[in-house]
Short mmCIF file of C-alpha atoms and ligand atoms in Angstrom, two decimals:
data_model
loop_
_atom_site.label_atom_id
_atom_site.label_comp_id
_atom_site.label_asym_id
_atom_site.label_seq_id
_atom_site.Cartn_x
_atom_site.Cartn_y
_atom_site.Cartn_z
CA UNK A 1 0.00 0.00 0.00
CA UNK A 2 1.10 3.34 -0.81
CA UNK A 3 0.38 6.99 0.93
CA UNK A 4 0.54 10.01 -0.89
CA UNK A 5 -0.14 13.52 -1.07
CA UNK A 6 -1.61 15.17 -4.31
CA UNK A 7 -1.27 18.97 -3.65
CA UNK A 8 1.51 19.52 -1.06
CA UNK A 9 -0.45 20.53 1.91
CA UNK A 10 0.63 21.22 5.33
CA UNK A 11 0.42 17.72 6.09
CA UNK A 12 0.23 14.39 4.65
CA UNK A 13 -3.41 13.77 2.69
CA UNK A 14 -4.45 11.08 4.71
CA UNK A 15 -5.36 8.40 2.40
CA UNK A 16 -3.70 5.54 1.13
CA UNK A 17 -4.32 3.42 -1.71
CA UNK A 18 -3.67 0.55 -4.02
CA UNK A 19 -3.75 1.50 -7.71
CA UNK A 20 -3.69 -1.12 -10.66
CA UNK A 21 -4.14 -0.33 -14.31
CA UNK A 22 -6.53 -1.75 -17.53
CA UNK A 23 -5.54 -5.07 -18.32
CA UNK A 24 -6.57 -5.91 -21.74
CA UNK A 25 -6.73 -9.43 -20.92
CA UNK A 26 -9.64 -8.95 -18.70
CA UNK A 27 -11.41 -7.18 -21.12
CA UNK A 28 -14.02 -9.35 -23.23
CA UNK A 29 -14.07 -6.11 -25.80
CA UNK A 30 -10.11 -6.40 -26.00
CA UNK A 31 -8.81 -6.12 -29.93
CA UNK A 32 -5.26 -6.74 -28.96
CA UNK A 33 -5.60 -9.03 -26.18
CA UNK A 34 -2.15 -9.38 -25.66
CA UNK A 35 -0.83 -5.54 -24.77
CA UNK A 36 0.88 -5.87 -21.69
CA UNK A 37 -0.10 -3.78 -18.83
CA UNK A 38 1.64 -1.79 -16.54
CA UNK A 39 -0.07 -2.67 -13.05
CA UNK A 40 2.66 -4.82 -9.89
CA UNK A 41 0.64 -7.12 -8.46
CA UNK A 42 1.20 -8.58 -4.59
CA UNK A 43 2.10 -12.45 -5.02
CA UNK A 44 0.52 -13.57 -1.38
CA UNK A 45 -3.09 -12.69 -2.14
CA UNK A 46 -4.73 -15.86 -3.66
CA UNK A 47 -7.54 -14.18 -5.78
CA UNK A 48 -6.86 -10.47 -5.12
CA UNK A 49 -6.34 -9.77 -8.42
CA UNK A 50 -9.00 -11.53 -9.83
CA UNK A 51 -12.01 -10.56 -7.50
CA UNK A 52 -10.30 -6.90 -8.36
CA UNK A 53 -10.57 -7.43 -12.60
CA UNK A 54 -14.38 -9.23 -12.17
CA UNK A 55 -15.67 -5.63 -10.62
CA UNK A 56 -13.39 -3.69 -13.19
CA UNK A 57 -14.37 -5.26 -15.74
CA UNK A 58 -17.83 -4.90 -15.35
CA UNK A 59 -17.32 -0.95 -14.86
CA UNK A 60 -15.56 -1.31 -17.98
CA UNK A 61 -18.23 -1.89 -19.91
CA UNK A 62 -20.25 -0.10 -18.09
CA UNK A 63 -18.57 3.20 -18.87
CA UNK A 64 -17.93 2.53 -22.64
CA UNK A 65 -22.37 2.28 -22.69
CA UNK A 66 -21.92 5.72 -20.87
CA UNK A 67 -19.90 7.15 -23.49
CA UNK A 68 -22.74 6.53 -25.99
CA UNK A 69 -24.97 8.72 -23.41
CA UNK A 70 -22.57 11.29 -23.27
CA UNK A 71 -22.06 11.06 -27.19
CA UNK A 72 -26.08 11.32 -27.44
CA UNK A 73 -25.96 14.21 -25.00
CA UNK A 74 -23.57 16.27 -27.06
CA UNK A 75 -25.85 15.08 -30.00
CA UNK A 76 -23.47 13.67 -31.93
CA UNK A 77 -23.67 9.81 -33.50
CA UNK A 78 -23.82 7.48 -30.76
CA UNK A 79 -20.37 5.68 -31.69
CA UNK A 80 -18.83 8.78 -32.15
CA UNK A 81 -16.46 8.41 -29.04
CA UNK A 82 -16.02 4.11 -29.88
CA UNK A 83 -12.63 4.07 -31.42
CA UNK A 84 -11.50 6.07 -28.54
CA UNK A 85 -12.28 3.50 -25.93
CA UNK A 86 -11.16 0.28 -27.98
CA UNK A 87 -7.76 0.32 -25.85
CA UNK A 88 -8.82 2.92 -22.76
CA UNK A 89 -7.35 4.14 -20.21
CA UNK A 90 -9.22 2.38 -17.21
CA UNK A 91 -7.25 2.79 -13.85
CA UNK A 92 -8.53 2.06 -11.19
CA UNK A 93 -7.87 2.32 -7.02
CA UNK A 94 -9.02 0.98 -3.55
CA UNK A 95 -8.97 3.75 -1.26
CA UNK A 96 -8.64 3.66 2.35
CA UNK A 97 -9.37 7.01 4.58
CA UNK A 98 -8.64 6.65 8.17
CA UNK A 99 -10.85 8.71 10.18
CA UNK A 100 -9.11 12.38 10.34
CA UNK A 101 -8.68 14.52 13.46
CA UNK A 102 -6.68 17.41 11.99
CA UNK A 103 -9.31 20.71 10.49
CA UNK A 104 -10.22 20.87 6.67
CA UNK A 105 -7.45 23.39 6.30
CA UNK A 106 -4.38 21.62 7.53
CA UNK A 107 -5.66 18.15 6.20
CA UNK A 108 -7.67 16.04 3.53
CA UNK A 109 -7.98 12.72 3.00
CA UNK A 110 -7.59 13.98 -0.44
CA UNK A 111 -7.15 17.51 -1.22
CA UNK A 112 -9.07 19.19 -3.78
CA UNK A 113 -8.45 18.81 -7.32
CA UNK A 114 -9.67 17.41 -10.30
CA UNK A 115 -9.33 14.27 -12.03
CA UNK A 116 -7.30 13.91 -15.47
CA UNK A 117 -9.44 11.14 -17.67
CA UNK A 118 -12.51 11.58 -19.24
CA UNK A 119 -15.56 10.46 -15.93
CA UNK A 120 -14.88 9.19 -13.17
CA UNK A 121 -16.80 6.41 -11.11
CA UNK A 122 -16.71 6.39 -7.96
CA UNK A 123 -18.09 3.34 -5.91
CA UNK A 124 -18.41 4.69 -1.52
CA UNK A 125 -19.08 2.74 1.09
CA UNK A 126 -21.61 4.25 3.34
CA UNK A 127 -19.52 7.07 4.90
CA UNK A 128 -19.46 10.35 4.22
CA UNK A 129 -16.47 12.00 2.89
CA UNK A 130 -16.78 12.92 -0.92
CA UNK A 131 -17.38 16.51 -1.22
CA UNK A 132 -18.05 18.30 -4.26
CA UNK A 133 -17.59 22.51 -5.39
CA UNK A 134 -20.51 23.99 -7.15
CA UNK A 135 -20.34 26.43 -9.23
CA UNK A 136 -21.31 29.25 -5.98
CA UNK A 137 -17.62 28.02 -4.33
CA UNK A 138 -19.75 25.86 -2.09
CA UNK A 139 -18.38 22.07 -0.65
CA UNK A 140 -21.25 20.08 -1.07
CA UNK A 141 -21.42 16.78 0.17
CA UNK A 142 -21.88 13.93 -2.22
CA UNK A 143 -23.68 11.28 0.43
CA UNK A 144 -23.46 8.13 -0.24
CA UNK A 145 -26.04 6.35 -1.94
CA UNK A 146 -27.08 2.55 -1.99
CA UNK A 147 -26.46 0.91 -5.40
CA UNK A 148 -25.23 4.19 -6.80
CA UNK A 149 -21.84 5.71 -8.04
CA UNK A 150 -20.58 9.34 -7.77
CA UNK A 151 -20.04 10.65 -11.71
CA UNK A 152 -17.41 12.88 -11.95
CA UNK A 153 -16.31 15.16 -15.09
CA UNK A 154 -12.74 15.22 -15.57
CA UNK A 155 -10.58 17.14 -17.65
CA UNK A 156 -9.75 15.47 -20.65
CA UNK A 157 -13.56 15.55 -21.32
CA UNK A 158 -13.40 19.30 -20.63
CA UNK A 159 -11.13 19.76 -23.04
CA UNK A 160 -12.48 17.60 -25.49
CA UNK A 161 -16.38 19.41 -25.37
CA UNK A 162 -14.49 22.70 -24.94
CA UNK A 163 -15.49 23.18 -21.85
CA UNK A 164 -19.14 21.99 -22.11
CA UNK A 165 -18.76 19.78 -19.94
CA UNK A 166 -17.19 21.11 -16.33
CA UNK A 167 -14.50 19.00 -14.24
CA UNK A 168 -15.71 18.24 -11.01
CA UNK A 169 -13.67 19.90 -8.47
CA UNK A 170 -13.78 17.37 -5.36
CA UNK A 171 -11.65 16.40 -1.96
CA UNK A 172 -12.24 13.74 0.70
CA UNK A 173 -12.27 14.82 4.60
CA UNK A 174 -13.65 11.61 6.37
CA UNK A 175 -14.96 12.58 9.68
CA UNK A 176 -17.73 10.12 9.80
CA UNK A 177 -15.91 8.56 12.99
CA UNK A 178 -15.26 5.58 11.20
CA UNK A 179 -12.82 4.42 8.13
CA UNK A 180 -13.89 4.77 4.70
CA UNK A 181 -13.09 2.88 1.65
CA UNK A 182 -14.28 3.98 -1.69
CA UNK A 183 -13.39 2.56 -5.28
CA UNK A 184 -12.47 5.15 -7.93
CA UNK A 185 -12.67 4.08 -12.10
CA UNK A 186 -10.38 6.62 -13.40
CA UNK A 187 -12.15 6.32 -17.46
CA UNK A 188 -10.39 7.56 -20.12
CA UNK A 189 -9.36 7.48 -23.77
CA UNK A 190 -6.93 5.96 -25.71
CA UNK A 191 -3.52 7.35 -25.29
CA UNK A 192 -3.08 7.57 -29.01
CA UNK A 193 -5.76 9.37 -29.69
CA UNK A 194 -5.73 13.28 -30.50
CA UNK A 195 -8.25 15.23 -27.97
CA UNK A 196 -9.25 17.16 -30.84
CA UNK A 197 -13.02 18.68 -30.38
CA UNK A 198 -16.12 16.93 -30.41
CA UNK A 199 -17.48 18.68 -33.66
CA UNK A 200 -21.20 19.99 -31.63
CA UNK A 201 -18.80 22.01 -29.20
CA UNK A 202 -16.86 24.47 -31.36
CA UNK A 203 -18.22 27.55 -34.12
CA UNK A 204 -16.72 30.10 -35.46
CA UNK A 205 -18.53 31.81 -32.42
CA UNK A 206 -16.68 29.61 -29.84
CA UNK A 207 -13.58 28.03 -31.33
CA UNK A 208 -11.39 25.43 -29.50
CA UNK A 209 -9.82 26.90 -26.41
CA UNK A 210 -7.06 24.09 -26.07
CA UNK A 211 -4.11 22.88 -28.03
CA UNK A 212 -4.79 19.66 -29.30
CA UNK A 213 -2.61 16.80 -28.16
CA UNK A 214 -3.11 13.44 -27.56
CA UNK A 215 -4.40 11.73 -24.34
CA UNK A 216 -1.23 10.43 -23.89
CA UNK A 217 0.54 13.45 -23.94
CA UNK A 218 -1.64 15.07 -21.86
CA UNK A 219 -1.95 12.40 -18.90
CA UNK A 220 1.98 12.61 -18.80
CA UNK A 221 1.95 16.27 -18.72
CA UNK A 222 -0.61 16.06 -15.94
CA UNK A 223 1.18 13.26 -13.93
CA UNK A 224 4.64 15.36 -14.06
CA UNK A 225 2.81 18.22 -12.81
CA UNK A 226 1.13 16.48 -9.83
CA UNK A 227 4.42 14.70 -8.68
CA UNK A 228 5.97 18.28 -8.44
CA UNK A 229 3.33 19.20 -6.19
CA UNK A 230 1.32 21.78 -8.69
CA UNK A 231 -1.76 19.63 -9.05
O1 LIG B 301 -12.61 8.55 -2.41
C1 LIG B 301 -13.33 9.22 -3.13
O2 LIG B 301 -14.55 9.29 -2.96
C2 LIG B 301 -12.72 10.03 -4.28
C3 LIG B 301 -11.29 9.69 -4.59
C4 LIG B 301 -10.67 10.61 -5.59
O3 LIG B 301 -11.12 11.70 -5.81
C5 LIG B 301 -9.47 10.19 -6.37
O4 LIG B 301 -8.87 9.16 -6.06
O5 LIG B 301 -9.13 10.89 -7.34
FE1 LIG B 302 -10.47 12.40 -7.71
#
């Protein structure tokens, strides 16, 4: 297990987590079946890994159905985002939150930020902890709810509908009294693929406000950014 801090506050955001990548042999929808993936795997935890890829798998699929909502949303064709989640990105992480004694200011479980990928899902246990900003500068709680995830924008999706759609700005402060676990799907597209426009978001009125570059690029830009302590 490894603790981390996102946004170099005072202290250490209290959380601590174990992170493992898409695996395109767990994925039924695979074309290249055989890509390696990146994720280190413990070796003494008989069926860890494969109670882990069951659940993923089946948010997998479950969030390339949701890209043919959001596609329909933006009313474009309802494949239109399909060749960018052939090969996605599709992290994933179990999250542990011990409960926190320390005030909001000098201490998160996780500090605020956004994410990088296109949604996230989020899957809570029942404590509170998950807050959300609105658009007044408010923290609003995002309760959990039986049988239902927490959908988060994130940023490559903001850059993609030109801002359309908003990233969710969100922390974690757990001071439900008890520990809380949550399970993040971090969904995203191809690293190959250009985050050019979707075609309904930009006129001549409102052109794109972002370079294009590919999802690759831009996850590595974010990721050297957040291990310098600017994100
Ligand atoms: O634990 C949660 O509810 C959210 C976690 C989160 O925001 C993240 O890992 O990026
Ligand atoms: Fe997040």
């Amino acid at each position: 297990m490894k603790g981390y801090n996102r946004n170099g506050r005072k202290q250490q955001d209290l959380s601590e987590a174990f992170n493992w990548a898409y695996d395109a042999s767990y994925d039924p929808e695979a074309v290249e079946k055989s890509q390696p993936s990146i994720s280190i795997w413990p070796s003494d935890l008989p069926g860890f890994k494969e109670e882990l890829y069951t659940y993923h798998t089946q948010l997998l699929q479950f969030a390339r159905r949701l890209t043919r909502i959001f596609a329909l949303a933006l009313h474009m064709p309802e494949d239109h985002f399909d060749e960018y989640v052939k090969h996605p990105e599709a992290g994933m992480r179990i999250i542990h939150y011990p409960q926190q004694e320390a005030a909001a200011v000098d201490q998160n479980g996780i500090g605020a930020h956004t994410d990088f990928e296109c949604f996230t899902m989020v899957t809570q246990d029942g404590n509170d902890g998950l807050e959300v900003l609105n658009k007044s500068g408010y923290w609003i709680k995002a309760k959990p709810v039986a049988d239902a995830f927490v959908v988060n924008i994130a940023d490559c999706f903001m850059r993609q509908t030109n801002d359309f759609f908003v990233s969710t700005v969100h922390r974690v402060i757990n001071k439900s009294g008890r520990e809380r676990y949550s399970l993040p799907f971090f969904f995203g597209f191809d690293r190959s693929k250009k985050l050019e426009a979707v075609p309904s978001c930009v006129s001549t009125g409102n052109p794109m406000k972002y370079p294009v570059m590919t999802s690759g690029e831009y996850y590595h830009y974010r990721a050297t950014n957040a291990k310098a302590g600017s994100s």
